[in-house]
Structures are given as structure tokens and as C-alpha cells.
PDB file of C-alpha atoms in Angstrom:
ATOM      1  CA  UNK Z   1      -0.967 -14.091  40.902  1.00 78.00           C
ATOM      2  CA  UNK Z   2       0.873 -17.036  42.437  1.00 86.00           C
ATOM      3  CA  UNK Z   3       0.297 -17.389  46.135  1.00 88.00           C
ATOM      4  CA  UNK Z   4       1.330 -19.252  49.270  1.00 94.00           C
ATOM      5  CA  UNK Z   5      -0.735 -21.225  51.800  1.00 94.00           C
ATOM      6  CA  UNK Z   6      -2.017 -19.308  54.808  1.00 96.00           C
ATOM      7  CA  UNK Z   7       0.443 -21.121  57.077  1.00 97.00           C
ATOM      8  CA  UNK Z   8       3.375 -20.031  54.897  1.00 96.00           C
ATOM      9  CA  UNK Z   9       2.276 -16.401  55.079  1.00 96.00           C
ATOM     10  CA  UNK Z  10       1.728 -16.619  58.832  1.00 97.00           C
ATOM     11  CA  UNK Z  11       5.164 -18.181  59.379  1.00 96.00           C
ATOM     12  CA  UNK Z  12       7.012 -15.719  57.130  1.00 95.00           C
ATOM     13  CA  UNK Z  13       5.293 -12.567  58.348  1.00 96.00           C
ATOM     14  CA  UNK Z  14       4.929 -13.768  61.942  1.00 96.00           C
ATOM     15  CA  UNK Z  15       8.628 -14.453  62.315  1.00 94.00           C
ATOM     16  CA  UNK Z  16       9.243 -10.890  61.141  1.00 94.00           C
ATOM     17  CA  UNK Z  17       6.901  -9.632  63.862  1.00 95.00           C
ATOM     18  CA  UNK Z  18       8.631 -11.748  66.502  1.00 94.00           C
ATOM     19  CA  UNK Z  19      12.034 -10.361  65.477  1.00 92.00           C
ATOM     20  CA  UNK Z  20      10.667  -6.776  65.398  1.00 91.00           C
ATOM     21  CA  UNK Z  21      11.618  -6.485  61.707  1.00 92.00           C
ATOM     22  CA  UNK Z  22       8.007  -6.255  60.545  1.00 93.00           C
ATOM     23  CA  UNK Z  23       5.178  -4.095  61.965  1.00 95.00           C
ATOM     24  CA  UNK Z  24       2.204  -5.986  63.347  1.00 96.00           C
ATOM     25  CA  UNK Z  25      -0.571  -4.473  61.225  1.00 96.00           C
ATOM     26  CA  UNK Z  26       0.888  -5.209  57.752  1.00 96.00           C
ATOM     27  CA  UNK Z  27       1.623  -8.757  58.915  1.00 97.00           C
ATOM     28  CA  UNK Z  28      -1.971  -9.302  60.020  1.00 97.00           C
ATOM     29  CA  UNK Z  29      -3.278  -7.857  56.742  1.00 96.00           C
ATOM     30  CA  UNK Z  30      -0.999 -10.169  54.718  1.00 96.00           C
ATOM     31  CA  UNK Z  31      -2.230 -13.234  56.603  1.00 96.00           C
ATOM     32  CA  UNK Z  32      -5.932 -12.341  56.489  1.00 95.00           C
ATOM     33  CA  UNK Z  33      -6.229 -11.008  52.922  1.00 92.00           C
ATOM     34  CA  UNK Z  34      -9.971 -11.192  52.109  1.00 90.00           C
ATOM     35  CA  UNK Z  35     -10.807 -13.649  54.882  1.00 92.00           C
ATOM     36  CA  UNK Z  36     -12.979 -12.769  57.799  1.00 92.00           C
ATOM     37  CA  UNK Z  37     -10.852 -11.957  60.894  1.00 92.00           C
ATOM     38  CA  UNK Z  38      -9.034 -15.132  61.932  1.00 95.00           C
ATOM     39  CA  UNK Z  39     -10.034 -16.596  65.284  1.00 96.00           C
ATOM     40  CA  UNK Z  40      -7.674 -18.469  67.623  1.00 95.00           C
ATOM     41  CA  UNK Z  41      -8.640 -21.393  69.832  1.00 94.00           C
ATOM     42  CA  UNK Z  42      -6.273 -22.733  72.505  1.00 92.00           C
ATOM     43  CA  UNK Z  43      -7.058 -26.415  72.894  1.00 88.00           C
ATOM     44  CA  UNK Z  44      -6.362 -29.010  75.548  1.00 74.00           C
ATOM     45  CA  UNK Z  45      -2.656 -29.710  75.862  1.00 75.00           C
ATOM     46  CA  UNK Z  46      -1.585 -26.217  74.777  1.00 81.00           C
ATOM     47  CA  UNK Z  47      -0.228 -24.252  77.714  1.00 83.00           C
ATOM     48  CA  UNK Z  48      -0.773 -20.512  77.893  1.00 83.00           C
ATOM     49  CA  UNK Z  49       1.970 -18.321  76.475  1.00 85.00           C
ATOM     50  CA  UNK Z  50       4.556 -17.575  79.190  1.00 84.00           C
ATOM     51  CA  UNK Z  51       4.099 -14.337  81.092  1.00 76.00           C
ATOM     52  CA  UNK Z  52       0.604 -13.634  79.773  1.00 78.00           C
ATOM     53  CA  UNK Z  53      -2.458 -13.600  82.045  1.00 69.00           C
ATOM     54  CA  UNK Z  54      -4.856 -14.851  79.345  1.00 76.00           C
ATOM     55  CA  UNK Z  55      -4.946 -16.509  75.947  1.00 84.00           C
ATOM     56  CA  UNK Z  56      -5.303 -14.603  72.635  1.00 90.00           C
ATOM     57  CA  UNK Z  57      -8.534 -15.215  70.714  1.00 91.00           C
ATOM     58  CA  UNK Z  58      -7.665 -13.735  67.308  1.00 94.00           C
ATOM     59  CA  UNK Z  59      -4.591 -13.818  65.082  1.00 95.00           C
ATOM     60  CA  UNK Z  60      -3.663 -10.179  65.723  1.00 95.00           C
ATOM     61  CA  UNK Z  61      -3.510 -10.610  69.499  1.00 94.00           C
ATOM     62  CA  UNK Z  62      -1.774 -13.970  69.039  1.00 95.00           C
ATOM     63  CA  UNK Z  63       1.051 -12.427  66.987  1.00 96.00           C
ATOM     64  CA  UNK Z  64       1.333  -9.530  69.417  1.00 94.00           C
ATOM     65  CA  UNK Z  65       1.494 -11.945  72.360  1.00 93.00           C
ATOM     66  CA  UNK Z  66       4.095 -14.148  70.672  1.00 94.00           C
ATOM     67  CA  UNK Z  67       6.192 -11.069  69.886  1.00 94.00           C
ATOM     68  CA  UNK Z  68       6.039  -9.981  73.516  1.00 92.00           C
ATOM     69  CA  UNK Z  69       7.025 -13.462  74.680  1.00 91.00           C
ATOM     70  CA  UNK Z  70       9.866 -13.636  72.126  1.00 92.00           C
ATOM     71  CA  UNK Z  71      11.218 -10.298  73.311  1.00 91.00           C
ATOM     72  CA  UNK Z  72      11.207 -11.537  76.912  1.00 89.00           C
ATOM     73  CA  UNK Z  73      12.686 -14.931  75.987  1.00 86.00           C
ATOM     74  CA  UNK Z  74      15.430 -13.506  73.783  1.00 88.00           C
ATOM     75  CA  UNK Z  75      14.092 -14.746  70.471  1.00 90.00           C
ATOM     76  CA  UNK Z  76      11.490 -16.839  68.735  1.00 92.00           C
ATOM     77  CA  UNK Z  77      10.339 -18.062  65.369  1.00 93.00           C
ATOM     78  CA  UNK Z  78       7.391 -19.477  63.494  1.00 95.00           C
ATOM     79  CA  UNK Z  79       8.236 -22.527  61.370  1.00 94.00           C
ATOM     80  CA  UNK Z  80       6.222 -23.956  58.499  1.00 94.00           C
ATOM     81  CA  UNK Z  81       5.210 -27.574  57.903  1.00 94.00           C
ATOM     82  CA  UNK Z  82       3.195 -28.844  54.901  1.00 94.00           C
ATOM     83  CA  UNK Z  83       2.640 -32.537  55.697  1.00 92.00           C
ATOM     84  CA  UNK Z  84       0.597 -34.909  53.550  1.00 90.00           C
ATOM     85  CA  UNK Z  85      -0.017 -38.659  53.863  1.00 88.00           C
ATOM     86  CA  UNK Z  86       3.104 -40.424  52.674  1.00 85.00           C
ATOM     87  CA  UNK Z  87       5.270 -37.347  53.276  1.00 85.00           C
ATOM     88  CA  UNK Z  88       4.883 -36.407  56.958  1.00 83.00           C
ATOM     89  CA  UNK Z  89       8.052 -34.341  57.137  1.00 83.00           C
ATOM     90  CA  UNK Z  90       7.890 -31.571  59.722  1.00 84.00           C
ATOM     91  CA  UNK Z  91       5.032 -32.987  61.776  1.00 87.00           C
ATOM     92  CA  UNK Z  92       5.455 -31.486  65.249  1.00 85.00           C
ATOM     93  CA  UNK Z  93       3.955 -34.318  67.340  1.00 84.00           C
ATOM     94  CA  UNK Z  94       2.385 -35.717  69.419  1.00 90.00           C
ATOM     95  CA  UNK Z  95      -0.031 -37.997  67.556  1.00 90.00           C
ATOM     96  CA  UNK Z  96      -3.173 -35.879  68.031  1.00 90.00           C
ATOM     97  CA  UNK Z  97      -1.371 -32.811  66.680  1.00 91.00           C
ATOM     98  CA  UNK Z  98      -0.030 -34.786  63.737  1.00 93.00           C
ATOM     99  CA  UNK Z  99      -3.524 -35.946  62.803  1.00 93.00           C
ATOM    100  CA  UNK Z 100      -4.821 -32.362  62.835  1.00 94.00           C
ATOM    101  CA  UNK Z 101      -1.868 -31.109  60.782  1.00 94.00           C
ATOM    102  CA  UNK Z 102      -2.226 -33.905  58.220  1.00 95.00           C
ATOM    103  CA  UNK Z 103      -5.937 -33.204  57.824  1.00 95.00           C
ATOM    104  CA  UNK Z 104      -5.217 -29.516  57.214  1.00 95.00           C
ATOM    105  CA  UNK Z 105      -2.146 -30.204  55.061  1.00 94.00           C
ATOM    106  CA  UNK Z 106      -0.364 -27.316  56.747  1.00 96.00           C
ATOM    107  CA  UNK Z 107       0.603 -25.954  60.141  1.00 95.00           C
ATOM    108  CA  UNK Z 108       2.871 -23.457  61.865  1.00 96.00           C
ATOM    109  CA  UNK Z 109       5.080 -24.338  64.827  1.00 94.00           C
ATOM    110  CA  UNK Z 110       5.807 -21.536  67.285  1.00 94.00           C
ATOM    111  CA  UNK Z 111       9.086 -21.755  69.181  1.00 92.00           C
ATOM    112  CA  UNK Z 112      10.382 -19.422  71.859  1.00 91.00           C
ATOM    113  CA  UNK Z 113      14.038 -19.462  72.892  1.00 90.00           C
ATOM    114  CA  UNK Z 114      14.589 -21.093  76.259  1.00 83.00           C
ATOM    115  CA  UNK Z 115      11.021 -22.455  76.368  1.00 84.00           C
ATOM    116  CA  UNK Z 116      10.502 -26.221  76.303  1.00 81.00           C
ATOM    117  CA  UNK Z 117       6.881 -25.891  75.205  1.00 85.00           C
ATOM    118  CA  UNK Z 118       6.140 -25.463  71.497  1.00 91.00           C
ATOM    119  CA  UNK Z 119       2.787 -24.630  69.974  1.00 94.00           C
ATOM    120  CA  UNK Z 120       1.312 -26.015  66.744  1.00 94.00           C
ATOM    121  CA  UNK Z 121      -1.021 -23.605  64.943  1.00 96.00           C
ATOM    122  CA  UNK Z 122      -3.321 -25.554  62.622  1.00 97.00           C
ATOM    123  CA  UNK Z 123      -5.789 -23.676  60.398  1.00 97.00           C
ATOM    124  CA  UNK Z 124      -9.383 -24.853  60.242  1.00 96.00           C
ATOM    125  CA  UNK Z 125     -10.943 -23.253  57.161  1.00 94.00           C
ATOM    126  CA  UNK Z 126     -14.610 -22.977  56.189  1.00 93.00           C
ATOM    127  CA  UNK Z 127     -15.127 -21.438  52.764  1.00 89.00           C
ATOM    128  CA  UNK Z 128     -18.325 -19.683  51.701  1.00 87.00           C
ATOM    129  CA  UNK Z 129     -19.627 -17.421  48.947  1.00 80.00           C
ATOM    130  CA  UNK Z 130     -19.013 -18.009  45.239  1.00 78.00           C
ATOM    131  CA  UNK Z 131     -16.117 -17.973  42.775  1.00 72.00           C
ATOM    132  CA  UNK Z 132     -16.924 -14.296  42.167  1.00 77.00           C
ATOM    133  CA  UNK Z 133     -17.176 -13.365  45.847  1.00 81.00           C
ATOM    134  CA  UNK Z 134     -15.318 -16.011  47.846  1.00 81.00           C
ATOM    135  CA  UNK Z 135     -14.923 -15.829  51.590  1.00 83.00           C
ATOM    136  CA  UNK Z 136     -13.415 -17.907  54.354  1.00 90.00           C
ATOM    137  CA  UNK Z 137     -13.778 -18.331  58.073  1.00 93.00           C
ATOM    138  CA  UNK Z 138     -10.470 -19.390  59.617  1.00 96.00           C
ATOM    139  CA  UNK Z 139      -9.732 -20.575  63.134  1.00 97.00           C
ATOM    140  CA  UNK Z 140      -6.154 -21.303  64.158  1.00 97.00           C
ATOM    141  CA  UNK Z 141      -6.258 -24.253  66.521  1.00 95.00           C
ATOM    142  CA  UNK Z 142      -3.401 -23.908  69.017  1.00 95.00           C
ATOM    143  CA  UNK Z 143      -2.196 -27.292  70.246  1.00 93.00           C
ATOM    144  CA  UNK Z 144       0.710 -28.347  72.413  1.00 91.00           C
ATOM    145  CA  UNK Z 145       3.541 -29.638  70.211  1.00 90.00           C
ATOM    146  CA  UNK Z 146       6.338 -32.033  71.121  1.00 86.00           C
ATOM    147  CA  UNK Z 147       9.700 -30.654  72.340  1.00 82.00           C
ATOM    148  CA  UNK Z 148      12.058 -29.133  69.827  1.00 73.00           C
ATOM    149  CA  UNK Z 149      13.779 -31.495  67.411  1.00 65.00           C
ATOM    150  CA  UNK Z 150      16.337 -31.227  64.637  1.00 56.00           C
ATOM    151  CA  UNK Z 151      14.983 -29.453  61.545  1.00 55.00           C
ATOM    152  CA  UNK Z 152      13.863 -31.735  58.710  1.00 61.00           C
ATOM    153  CA  UNK Z 153      13.823 -29.301  55.799  1.00 61.00           C
ATOM    154  CA  UNK Z 154      16.339 -29.124  52.958  1.00 68.00           C
ATOM    155  CA  UNK Z 155      18.571 -26.133  52.306  1.00 79.00           C
ATOM    156  CA  UNK Z 156      17.291 -23.366  50.053  1.00 85.00           C
ATOM    157  CA  UNK Z 157      20.102 -23.995  47.545  1.00 82.00           C
ATOM    158  CA  UNK Z 158      19.276 -27.709  47.366  1.00 83.00           C
ATOM    159  CA  UNK Z 159      15.585 -26.933  46.995  1.00 84.00           C
ATOM    160  CA  UNK Z 160      16.257 -24.532  44.139  1.00 84.00           C
ATOM    161  CA  UNK Z 161      18.165 -27.212  42.227  1.00 84.00           C
ATOM    162  CA  UNK Z 162      15.405 -29.773  42.752  1.00 85.00           C
ATOM    163  CA  UNK Z 163      12.746 -27.266  41.688  1.00 85.00           C
ATOM    164  CA  UNK Z 164      14.305 -26.788  38.252  1.00 83.00           C
ATOM    165  CA  UNK Z 165      13.740 -30.472  37.495  1.00 83.00           C
ATOM    166  CA  UNK Z 166      10.297 -30.459  39.127  1.00 82.00           C
ATOM    167  CA  UNK Z 167       9.149 -27.463  37.080  1.00 79.00           C
ATOM    168  CA  UNK Z 168      10.245 -29.153  33.860  1.00 81.00           C
ATOM    169  CA  UNK Z 169       8.476 -32.396  34.787  1.00 77.00           C
ATOM    170  CA  UNK Z 170       5.245 -30.644  35.788  1.00 75.00           C
ATOM    171  CA  UNK Z 171       5.232 -28.485  32.657  1.00 73.00           C
ATOM    172  CA  UNK Z 172       5.745 -31.547  30.468  1.00 75.00           C
ATOM    173  CA  UNK Z 173       2.888 -33.347  32.209  1.00 68.00           C
ATOM    174  CA  UNK Z 174       0.602 -30.394  31.516  1.00 66.00           C
ATOM    175  CA  UNK Z 175       1.725 -30.232  27.879  1.00 68.00           C
ATOM    176  CA  UNK Z 176       1.016 -33.942  27.447  1.00 65.00           C
ATOM    177  CA  UNK Z 177      -2.546 -33.364  28.615  1.00 61.00           C
ATOM    178  CA  UNK Z 178      -2.985 -30.592  26.020  1.00 59.00           C
ATOM    179  CA  UNK Z 179      -5.713 -29.179  28.266  1.00 54.00           C
ATOM    180  CA  UNK Z 180      -6.039 -25.940  26.303  1.00 50.00           C
ATOM    181  CA  UNK Z 181      -7.799 -27.836  23.502  1.00 53.00           C
ATOM    182  CA  UNK Z 182     -10.541 -29.427  25.548  1.00 48.00           C
ATOM    183  CA  UNK Z 183     -11.121 -27.207  28.572  1.00 57.00           C
ATOM    184  CA  UNK Z 184     -12.619 -23.772  27.947  1.00 59.00           C
ATOM    185  CA  UNK Z 185     -10.877 -21.929  30.752  1.00 63.00           C
ATOM    186  CA  UNK Z 186      -7.558 -23.779  30.488  1.00 62.00           C
ATOM    187  CA  UNK Z 187      -5.695 -21.404  28.164  1.00 63.00           C
ATOM    188  CA  UNK Z 188      -6.237 -18.401  30.444  1.00 69.00           C
ATOM    189  CA  UNK Z 189      -5.353 -20.391  33.539  1.00 70.00           C
ATOM    190  CA  UNK Z 190      -2.188 -21.788  31.969  1.00 70.00           C
ATOM    191  CA  UNK Z 191      -1.123 -18.285  30.930  1.00 69.00           C
ATOM    192  CA  UNK Z 192      -1.771 -16.996  34.450  1.00 71.00           C
ATOM    193  CA  UNK Z 193       0.374 -19.754  35.969  1.00 74.00           C
ATOM    194  CA  UNK Z 194       3.132 -19.314  33.370  1.00 69.00           C
ATOM    195  CA  UNK Z 195       3.331 -15.519  33.596  1.00 71.00           C
ATOM    196  CA  UNK Z 196       2.156 -14.828  37.140  1.00 75.00           C
ATOM    197  CA  UNK Z 197       4.456 -13.529  39.837  1.00 82.00           C
ATOM    198  CA  UNK Z 198       4.304 -14.098  43.567  1.00 89.00           C
ATOM    199  CA  UNK Z 199       1.626 -11.990  45.265  1.00 89.00           C
ATOM    200  CA  UNK Z 200       3.166  -8.763  46.514  1.00 89.00           C
ATOM    201  CA  UNK Z 201       2.314  -9.413  50.164  1.00 93.00           C
ATOM    202  CA  UNK Z 202       3.174 -13.132  50.158  1.00 93.00           C
ATOM    203  CA  UNK Z 203       6.345 -12.408  52.143  1.00 93.00           C
ATOM    204  CA  UNK Z 204       7.682  -9.288  53.877  1.00 93.00           C
ATOM    205  CA  UNK Z 205       9.821  -6.725  52.109  1.00 90.00           C
ATOM    206  CA  UNK Z 206      13.494  -7.487  52.639  1.00 88.00           C
ATOM    207  CA  UNK Z 207      13.088 -11.222  52.081  1.00 91.00           C
ATOM    208  CA  UNK Z 208      16.192 -12.412  50.235  1.00 90.00           C
ATOM    209  CA  UNK Z 209      15.946 -12.637  46.423  1.00 91.00           C
ATOM    210  CA  UNK Z 210      16.846 -16.348  46.467  1.00 91.00           C
ATOM    211  CA  UNK Z 211      14.144 -17.174  49.025  1.00 92.00           C
ATOM    212  CA  UNK Z 212      11.593 -15.168  47.025  1.00 92.00           C
ATOM    213  CA  UNK Z 213      12.664 -16.907  43.805  1.00 91.00           C
ATOM    214  CA  UNK Z 214      12.332 -20.360  45.369  1.00 91.00           C
ATOM    215  CA  UNK Z 215       8.906 -19.507  46.793  1.00 94.00           C
ATOM    216  CA  UNK Z 216       7.695 -18.242  43.423  1.00 92.00           C
ATOM    217  CA  UNK Z 217       8.935 -21.319  41.554  1.00 89.00           C
ATOM    218  CA  UNK Z 218       7.452 -23.669  44.147  1.00 91.00           C
ATOM    219  CA  UNK Z 219       4.107 -21.872  43.971  1.00 92.00           C
ATOM    220  CA  UNK Z 220       4.204 -22.152  40.166  1.00 88.00           C
ATOM    221  CA  UNK Z 221       4.928 -25.896  40.321  1.00 86.00           C
ATOM    222  CA  UNK Z 222       2.028 -26.472  42.717  1.00 89.00           C
ATOM    223  CA  UNK Z 223      -0.321 -24.424  40.501  1.00 86.00           C
ATOM    224  CA  UNK Z 224       0.687 -26.507  37.473  1.00 82.00           C
ATOM    225  CA  UNK Z 225       0.143 -29.728  39.424  1.00 82.00           C
ATOM    226  CA  UNK Z 226      -3.332 -28.515  40.414  1.00 82.00           C
ATOM    227  CA  UNK Z 227      -4.181 -27.899  36.759  1.00 78.00           C
ATOM    228  CA  UNK Z 228      -2.735 -31.201  35.587  1.00 75.00           C
ATOM    229  CA  UNK Z 229      -4.492 -33.328  38.195  1.00 74.00           C
ATOM    230  CA  UNK Z 230      -8.028 -32.021  37.684  1.00 70.00           C
ATOM    231  CA  UNK Z 231      -8.718 -34.942  35.327  1.00 63.00           C
ATOM    232  CA  UNK Z 232      -6.971 -37.469  33.098  1.00 58.00           C
ATOM    233  CA  UNK Z 233      -7.096 -35.371  29.959  1.00 55.00           C
ATOM    234  CA  UNK Z 234      -5.312 -37.028  27.074  1.00 52.00           C
ATOM    235  CA  UNK Z 235      -4.259 -40.113  29.035  1.00 51.00           C
ATOM    236  CA  UNK Z 236      -5.243 -43.089  26.925  1.00 58.00           C
ATOM    237  CA  UNK Z 237      -4.613 -45.933  29.346  1.00 64.00           C
ATOM    238  CA  UNK Z 238      -4.909 -46.336  33.097  1.00 70.00           C
ATOM    239  CA  UNK Z 239      -1.177 -47.112  33.155  1.00 67.00           C
ATOM    240  CA  UNK Z 240      -0.391 -43.714  31.610  1.00 66.00           C
ATOM    241  CA  UNK Z 241      -2.726 -41.966  34.049  1.00 69.00           C
ATOM    242  CA  UNK Z 242      -1.163 -43.774  37.012  1.00 73.00           C
ATOM    243  CA  UNK Z 243       2.369 -43.015  35.854  1.00 71.00           C
ATOM    244  CA  UNK Z 244       1.622 -39.331  35.374  1.00 71.00           C
ATOM    245  CA  UNK Z 245      -0.148 -39.103  38.736  1.00 76.00           C
ATOM    246  CA  UNK Z 246       2.909 -40.611  40.435  1.00 78.00           C
ATOM    247  CA  UNK Z 247       5.229 -38.137  38.727  1.00 77.00           C
ATOM    248  CA  UNK Z 248       3.002 -35.212  39.714  1.00 80.00           C
ATOM    249  CA  UNK Z 249       2.874 -36.370  43.338  1.00 84.00           C
ATOM    250  CA  UNK Z 250       6.659 -36.428  43.368  1.00 85.00           C
ATOM    251  CA  UNK Z 251       7.060 -32.927  41.931  1.00 85.00           C
ATOM    252  CA  UNK Z 252       4.369 -31.611  44.291  1.00 88.00           C
ATOM    253  CA  UNK Z 253       6.406 -33.055  47.162  1.00 89.00           C
ATOM    254  CA  UNK Z 254       9.518 -31.275  45.888  1.00 89.00           C
ATOM    255  CA  UNK Z 255       7.582 -28.000  45.724  1.00 91.00           C
ATOM    256  CA  UNK Z 256       6.145 -28.391  49.223  1.00 92.00           C
ATOM    257  CA  UNK Z 257       9.577 -29.148  50.665  1.00 90.00           C
ATOM    258  CA  UNK Z 258      11.007 -26.123  48.850  1.00 92.00           C
ATOM    259  CA  UNK Z 259       8.300 -23.871  50.318  1.00 93.00           C
ATOM    260  CA  UNK Z 260       9.122 -25.166  53.794  1.00 93.00           C
ATOM    261  CA  UNK Z 261      12.881 -24.732  53.295  1.00 92.00           C
ATOM    262  CA  UNK Z 262      12.504 -21.176  51.989  1.00 92.00           C
ATOM    263  CA  UNK Z 263      10.075 -19.991  54.658  1.00 93.00           C
ATOM    264  CA  UNK Z 264      12.038 -21.605  57.473  1.00 91.00           C
ATOM    265  CA  UNK Z 265      15.377 -20.280  56.182  1.00 86.00           C
ATOM    266  CA  UNK Z 266      13.755 -16.852  56.351  1.00 68.00           C
ATOM    267  CA  UNK Z 267      13.270 -17.514  60.071  1.00 63.00           C
ATOM    268  CA  UNK Z 268      17.020 -17.675  60.776  1.00 55.00           C
ATOM    269  CA  UNK Z 269      18.392 -15.846  62.618  1.00 44.00           C
ATOM    270  CA  UNK Z 270      15.674 -14.005  64.512  1.00 38.00           C
ATOM    271  CA  UNK Z 271      16.556 -11.912  67.494  1.00 38.00           C
ATOM    272  CA  UNK Z 272      14.669  -8.860  68.722  1.00 37.00           C
TER     273      UNK Z 272
END
């Protein structure tokens, strides 16, 4: 199955909880999957959520608290960012938050209507176990983000057009490698990426077909890029390897931006 980063699932399902369109328990289950229960750590610079006497210490109580605050404030949303070095789009600021988000490669920004404070939720993941029985310990670091700014993501329609080209480019790069001939597990993995659909609980029921389609295509592009960048494969010269790597970085950037656009479009409008 094709899947989304934890931050994408938290943003998509969490916004549904904040708008009272999605029950809390299915949202928590979709974010956690097979992980251990996610912890939450409010760090220096992150003010407490308005109207609450304490600070949540796990993702279930965090979503419940944000939903309560959104109801009081008149609305709220969770927005996705997938920043990487060289493509810092969506970084919430200030500098310390940006560093944490870049290191994680993902974060969620919580906004409440009428509230100047924003919160950046950055996952810190420790994996354990084996490929047969994987596990993960996840702590969402809650940091104080900079005041609200104009959105930096593309439209879903624009992202869908760009993804068509990106998918073609990524598929061609994988074909050029001809990995199925020299890597034992490649054929099965390629088939899984080619034929796989988006995990059933990646986004809430009722998500628009176009948003779901864009998310699935973006997840497929990123899975192909992961396969194609594991090694140089059939590249004969360093120039060919460098050229292909550059092309794959570009299509990965298109896919990340499409994920952000689709998840954040899903967040509009949200009113309890």
C-alpha cells in the first residue's frame, strides 16, 4: 500500500477533528497505526493552549485539546509542511523551529482562529524491531511558531498537472536503472508501487476524489524515487548518475509540494 508521512496523516485527520467532521478515536488510530502511543512534549517558546489549565502529553489529548480550543475560537486547522534543505517551503519559523522541522523533514502547524500564537508539531521518531516486526516511538515536539503568514503551497489543480510530468520522469528513471534484473526484491517492490493504492486510513472518509487522487499519485512518485535512489544501478558514468539524481530530486520536490497542497486544501474551510 502507498502511504503518507505521519505529519500528513495528523494534519488531514486532525483538521477533521478540529472541525467536528471526524471522531477523535478513528483519527488517533489513523495517526498511530502500529506505533507505540505517541507522546507530546511542549518545549520552551510554546505557550499553553488557550483556555486549558495544563498541557497535553499524548497525541490523543492533544487533538482533543485543540478541538476544544478550535470550538471556542470559532475554527482551527492543522497545516502540513514537508521542508528539505534547498526547498524550505512552508517552514513556520522562527529559526530554532525551522531547524527542527528540516531535520525531521516534516511538521504540522496548528492554527486557531483569532489566536496570534501558532504551534509547530515536529515528530521525533525512534524506530526499533526488525523488518518483520517494526516498531516506532514517536514524540511530537510542540514549539512556538511564528505568526501566521500567507500560504506557500500550490493549488491542487496545479499540483495534479505537475504530478503527471513528475510521474513520467520518475518512472523513466526507474526503467533506465532496470533494477528488476539485478536486485532480487526489486520486481515485487516495483509491482507494489505500480499497483498499490493509498492506504485506506491515510485520509478521512469524505475527502474529495481529486485530493485523494493527488495524494495517491504523489505517494507513488515518492515511492518510485526511493527505489530509484537506493543506488546507481545501470548508470555508467558519474555524469549520468548526477543528472539522474538531479531529475529525481526535482520530481520528489514536485511530489512533496503536491502532498502539502492536497492536505492543506483539505483543511479549507474548517468551522465547527
